[in-house]
C-alpha angles and dihedrals in degrees: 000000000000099000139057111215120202128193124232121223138164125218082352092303108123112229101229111253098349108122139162111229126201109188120215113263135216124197152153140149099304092053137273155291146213146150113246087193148009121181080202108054094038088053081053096058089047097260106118111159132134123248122214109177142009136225141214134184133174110206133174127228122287087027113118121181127202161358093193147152138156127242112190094046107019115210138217112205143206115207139188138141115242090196130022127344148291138180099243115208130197122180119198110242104172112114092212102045114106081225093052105149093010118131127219125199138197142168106232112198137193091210092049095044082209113159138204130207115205114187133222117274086046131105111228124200130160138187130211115242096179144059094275120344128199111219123201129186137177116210135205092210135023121257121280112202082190090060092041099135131150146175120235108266083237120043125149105228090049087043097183115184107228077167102077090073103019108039111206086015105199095178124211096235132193109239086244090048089053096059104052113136123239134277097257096059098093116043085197123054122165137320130256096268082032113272121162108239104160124089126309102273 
């Protein structure tokens, strides 16, 4: 196998189908190689799912982007940075789940080529720690400007600590990013496979 899954978890709960994954790297002095992705492997580890359209997104530092999730056609998501660094945030939005509000983080780091899956029925966010960071993600359904929907990136209840790796975070925000409700606006989220189950948006 070409990869090493590890499973998140948070106080020793595991946090269902959300996993860091560090491929298997090659090099030597004229470079390196890896496979991003293998249908095969990740079978293997118990994620098969079907990807329809990938993503890619340049940001400077300070900009963090999220949180965001979909609710007409709910995505999983595989994420990694091509160039340069963020703090990657998944917070858990599935009603059923034992982990249901609870928040996830990871550096993900072009140097390291580490991955995160992030599975439908969770909010994704992340936040550039470097000069410029390149940003790439693989999706399980196409983007639905209808289903568009967000938290906002600070809200008290989710209390995520940005802090841990950008002390005195002050994020660049996008003027739609800035205005996400809170958490406890829906009282229903999604259900355990990601189904939206809260009000029409």
């Amino acid at each position: 196998m070409s990869f090493e899954f590890k499973q998140c978890a948070v106080n020793g709960v595991p946090i269902i189908g959300l996993f860091e994954i560090q491929p298997k790297l090659f090099s030597d002095k004229r470079g390196y190689f890896f496979e991003s992705y293998s249908e095969r492997d990740f079978k293997d580890a118990g994620l098969a799912m079907t990807f329809v359209q990938d993503n890619e997104s340049r940001s400077t530092k300070g900009v963090l982007r999220g949180l965001h999730f979909q609710t007409k056609h709910a995505q999983g998501k595989l994420v990694r940075v091509v160039y340069g660094r963020v703090y990657d945030v998944a917070v858990d939005l599935r009603n059923e789940s034992p982990t249901f509000g609870a928040y996830y983080g990871v550096v993900l780091d072009g140097e390291k080529h580490n991955q995160f899956y992030i599975p439908k029925g969770c909010a994704h966010g992340f936040y550039v720690l470097s000069d410029t960071a390149v940003f790439t993600y693989k999706c399980t359904d196409f983007y639905d400007a209808h289903g568009e929907s967000g938290i906002i990136w600070d809200d008290a209840q989710l209390a995520i600590n940005w802090n841990d790796v950008a002390p005195g975070v002050t994020p660049l925000l996008s003027a739609k990013d800035a205005l996400h409700p809170a958490f406890n606006k829906n009282k229903t989220y999604f259900s355990l496979d990601g189904t939206w189950l809260g009000d029409d948006e």
